[in-house]
Amino acid sequence: MASVRPERFAPVVADWFLRTVGAHAEFDTGVIDLADTHLPTDLTDTPEATAYRTRLAAADAFVAITSEYNHGYPASLKTAFDTAKQEWRAKPIGFVSYGGLSGGLRAVEQLRQVVAEIHMVSIRETVSFHQAKKQFDASGETHDGAAIDASARMLRQLAWWARTLRTARTTDPYPG
């Protein structure tokens, strides 16, 4: 979860997505909430940064749940990407975005450039919630058919890329 703002909407979106992922047996899911993961913005090495990189190294795939701030992604997410290097390489990443009229899609398009630079594979299918606060009911469920359909497609693609790249990394380590 990328947003670290005090009154963020991220937990609503993340909880829904975690319930969605939970219906897929191929995923063993963990959560890194950047509000609770104190990474130094000057990128110095700290025990928390080391523990963070260890968690990343153990994962085969990622999904960034991000808001859009001022037509971009949160600074906390850029710090999260910059804190690690090898741990990201040759791993897939999907995006769940939310926001106002754009649904966070401008942030996702910028993030695709960042993840390409750190040698990740960006999943083309994106889950996005336009006017996000109107898309969820009081119990945190959504009836946004486009987002529900996109999440199913994204998770199928993410699972394929995760399996394929895990095998490739094992049999022929990534040269990057």
mmCIF file of N, CA, C and O in Angstrom, residues 92-126:
data_model
loop_
_atom_site.group_PDB
_atom_site.id
_atom_site.type_symbol
_atom_site.label_atom_id
_atom_site.label_comp_id
_atom_site.label_asym_id
_atom_site.label_seq_id
_atom_site.Cartn_x
_atom_site.Cartn_y
_atom_site.Cartn_z
ATOM 1 N N PRO A 92 7.326 -9.821 -11.804
ATOM 2 C CA PRO A 92 6.178 -9.068 -12.323
ATOM 3 C C PRO A 92 5.536 -8.189 -11.261
ATOM 4 O O PRO A 92 5.617 -8.473 -10.068
ATOM 5 N N ILE A 93 4.907 -7.132 -11.755
ATOM 6 C CA ILE A 93 4.167 -6.233 -10.870
ATOM 7 C C ILE A 93 2.873 -5.802 -11.550
ATOM 8 O O ILE A 93 2.855 -5.461 -12.727
ATOM 9 N N GLY A 94 1.799 -5.860 -10.783
ATOM 10 C CA GLY A 94 0.512 -5.348 -11.227
ATOM 11 C C GLY A 94 0.176 -4.104 -10.430
ATOM 12 O O GLY A 94 0.819 -3.811 -9.414
ATOM 13 N N PHE A 95 -0.832 -3.391 -10.908
ATOM 14 C CA PHE A 95 -1.209 -2.138 -10.247
ATOM 15 C C PHE A 95 -2.708 -2.096 -9.989
ATOM 16 O O PHE A 95 -3.514 -2.445 -10.851
ATOM 17 N N VAL A 96 -3.052 -1.652 -8.784
ATOM 18 C CA VAL A 96 -4.423 -1.318 -8.420
ATOM 19 C C VAL A 96 -4.361 0.152 -8.051
ATOM 20 O O VAL A 96 -3.648 0.543 -7.122
ATOM 21 N N SER A 97 -5.071 0.970 -8.808
ATOM 22 C CA SER A 97 -5.010 2.405 -8.571
ATOM 23 C C SER A 97 -6.386 2.955 -8.246
ATOM 24 O O SER A 97 -7.407 2.371 -8.604
ATOM 25 N N TYR A 98 -6.357 4.100 -7.596
ATOM 26 C CA TYR A 98 -7.613 4.753 -7.256
ATOM 27 C C TYR A 98 -7.388 6.247 -7.185
ATOM 28 O O TYR A 98 -6.270 6.722 -7.012
ATOM 29 N N GLY A 99 -8.460 6.962 -7.377
ATOM 30 C CA GLY A 99 -8.370 8.415 -7.339
ATOM 31 C C GLY A 99 -9.659 9.035 -7.826
ATOM 32 O O GLY A 99 -10.703 8.399 -7.830
ATOM 33 N N GLY A 100 -9.546 10.259 -8.278
ATOM 34 C CA GLY A 100 -10.696 11.008 -8.773
ATOM 35 C C GLY A 100 -11.071 10.574 -10.173
ATOM 36 O O GLY A 100 -11.248 9.391 -10.453
ATOM 37 N N LEU A 101 -11.146 11.522 -11.073
ATOM 38 C CA LEU A 101 -11.605 11.232 -12.430
ATOM 39 C C LEU A 101 -10.715 10.257 -13.181
ATOM 40 O O LEU A 101 -11.191 9.445 -13.960
ATOM 41 N N SER A 102 -9.415 10.318 -12.952
ATOM 42 C CA SER A 102 -8.513 9.420 -13.694
ATOM 43 C C SER A 102 -8.379 8.058 -13.038
ATOM 44 O O SER A 102 -7.804 7.142 -13.627
ATOM 45 N N GLY A 103 -8.848 7.892 -11.824
ATOM 46 C CA GLY A 103 -8.751 6.604 -11.156
ATOM 47 C C GLY A 103 -7.320 6.177 -10.858
ATOM 48 O O GLY A 103 -7.055 5.007 -10.643
ATOM 49 N N GLY A 104 -6.405 7.125 -10.879
ATOM 50 C CA GLY A 104 -5.009 6.802 -10.607
ATOM 51 C C GLY A 104 -4.224 6.340 -11.809
ATOM 52 O O GLY A 104 -3.050 5.986 -11.689
ATOM 53 N N LEU A 105 -4.832 6.354 -12.987
ATOM 54 C CA LEU A 105 -4.157 5.819 -14.171
ATOM 55 C C LEU A 105 -2.936 6.640 -14.591
ATOM 56 O O LEU A 105 -1.984 6.087 -15.143
ATOM 57 N N ARG A 106 -2.943 7.937 -14.320
ATOM 58 C CA ARG A 106 -1.746 8.744 -14.649
ATOM 59 C C ARG A 106 -0.572 8.315 -13.778
ATOM 60 O O ARG A 106 0.567 8.226 -14.255
ATOM 61 N N ALA A 107 -0.831 8.005 -12.527
ATOM 62 C CA ALA A 107 0.224 7.509 -11.640
ATOM 63 C C ALA A 107 0.756 6.172 -12.147
ATOM 64 O O ALA A 107 1.970 5.940 -12.176
ATOM 65 N N VAL A 108 -0.139 5.293 -12.566
ATOM 66 C CA VAL A 108 0.280 3.973 -13.057
ATOM 67 C C VAL A 108 1.146 4.104 -14.304
ATOM 68 O O VAL A 108 2.168 3.421 -14.434
ATOM 69 N N GLU A 109 0.768 4.978 -15.213
ATOM 70 C CA GLU A 109 1.584 5.137 -16.427
ATOM 71 C C GLU A 109 2.988 5.616 -16.093
ATOM 72 O O GLU A 109 3.962 5.196 -16.706
ATOM 73 N N GLN A 110 3.124 6.481 -15.105
ATOM 74 C CA GLN A 110 4.458 6.909 -14.668
ATOM 75 C C GLN A 110 5.201 5.761 -14.001
ATOM 76 O O GLN A 110 6.411 5.581 -14.207
ATOM 77 N N LEU A 111 4.493 4.974 -13.212
ATOM 78 C CA LEU A 111 5.121 3.844 -12.523
ATOM 79 C C LEU A 111 5.628 2.789 -13.502
ATOM 80 O O LEU A 111 6.634 2.125 -13.232
ATOM 81 N N ARG A 112 4.964 2.638 -14.622
ATOM 82 C CA ARG A 112 5.438 1.659 -15.620
ATOM 83 C C ARG A 112 6.856 2.013 -16.084
ATOM 84 O O ARG A 112 7.671 1.131 -16.336
ATOM 85 N N GLN A 113 7.161 3.293 -16.184
ATOM 86 C CA GLN A 113 8.524 3.706 -16.559
ATOM 87 C C GLN A 113 9.513 3.358 -15.450
ATOM 88 O O GLN A 113 10.625 2.899 -15.725
ATOM 89 N N VAL A 114 9.110 3.571 -14.220
ATOM 90 C CA VAL A 114 9.993 3.281 -13.080
ATOM 91 C C VAL A 114 10.284 1.787 -13.007
ATOM 92 O O VAL A 114 11.442 1.373 -12.883
ATOM 93 N N VAL A 115 9.251 0.961 -13.087
ATOM 94 C CA VAL A 115 9.474 -0.482 -12.938
ATOM 95 C C VAL A 115 10.240 -1.070 -14.117
ATOM 96 O O VAL A 115 10.994 -2.024 -13.943
ATOM 97 N N ALA A 116 10.087 -0.491 -15.293
ATOM 98 C CA ALA A 116 10.893 -0.952 -16.430
ATOM 99 C C ALA A 116 12.373 -0.693 -16.169
ATOM 100 O O ALA A 116 13.229 -1.534 -16.469
ATOM 101 N N GLU A 117 12.671 0.438 -15.568
ATOM 102 C CA GLU A 117 14.066 0.794 -15.283
ATOM 103 C C GLU A 117 14.703 -0.136 -14.258
ATOM 104 O O GLU A 117 15.907 -0.378 -14.295
ATOM 105 N N ILE A 118 13.904 -0.679 -13.356
ATOM 106 C CA ILE A 118 14.453 -1.597 -12.355
ATOM 107 C C ILE A 118 14.232 -3.059 -12.750
ATOM 108 O O ILE A 118 14.293 -3.958 -11.911
ATOM 109 N N HIS A 119 13.993 -3.266 -14.040
ATOM 110 C CA HIS A 119 13.960 -4.606 -14.644
ATOM 111 C C HIS A 119 12.793 -5.468 -14.173
ATOM 112 O O HIS A 119 12.922 -6.680 -14.048
ATOM 113 N N MET A 120 11.658 -4.846 -13.927
ATOM 114 C CA MET A 120 10.449 -5.594 -13.582
ATOM 115 C C MET A 120 9.596 -5.744 -14.831
ATOM 116 O O MET A 120 9.772 -5.023 -15.814
ATOM 117 N N VAL A 121 8.649 -6.663 -14.771
ATOM 118 C CA VAL A 121 7.685 -6.855 -15.848
ATOM 119 C C VAL A 121 6.358 -6.290 -15.376
ATOM 120 O O VAL A 121 5.781 -6.763 -14.398
ATOM 121 N N SER A 122 5.893 -5.269 -16.062
ATOM 122 C CA SER A 122 4.634 -4.621 -15.706
ATOM 123 C C SER A 122 3.472 -5.373 -16.346
ATOM 124 O O SER A 122 3.450 -5.585 -17.559
ATOM 125 N N ILE A 123 2.521 -5.782 -15.531
ATOM 126 C CA ILE A 123 1.321 -6.448 -16.042
ATOM 127 C C ILE A 123 0.458 -5.397 -16.730
ATOM 128 O O ILE A 123 0.179 -4.345 -16.173
ATOM 129 N N ARG A 124 0.058 -5.685 -17.948
ATOM 130 C CA ARG A 124 -0.687 -4.706 -18.738
ATOM 131 C C ARG A 124 -2.053 -4.395 -18.139
ATOM 132 O O ARG A 124 -2.489 -3.258 -18.119
ATOM 133 N N GLU A 125 -2.751 -5.418 -17.672
ATOM 134 C CA GLU A 125 -4.086 -5.207 -17.104
ATOM 135 C C GLU A 125 -3.948 -4.466 -15.778
ATOM 136 O O GLU A 125 -3.135 -4.829 -14.939
ATOM 137 N N THR A 126 -4.727 -3.416 -15.611
ATOM 138 C CA THR A 126 -4.688 -2.607 -14.398
ATOM 139 C C THR A 126 -6.088 -2.514 -13.808
ATOM 140 O O THR A 126 -7.067 -2.392 -14.537
#
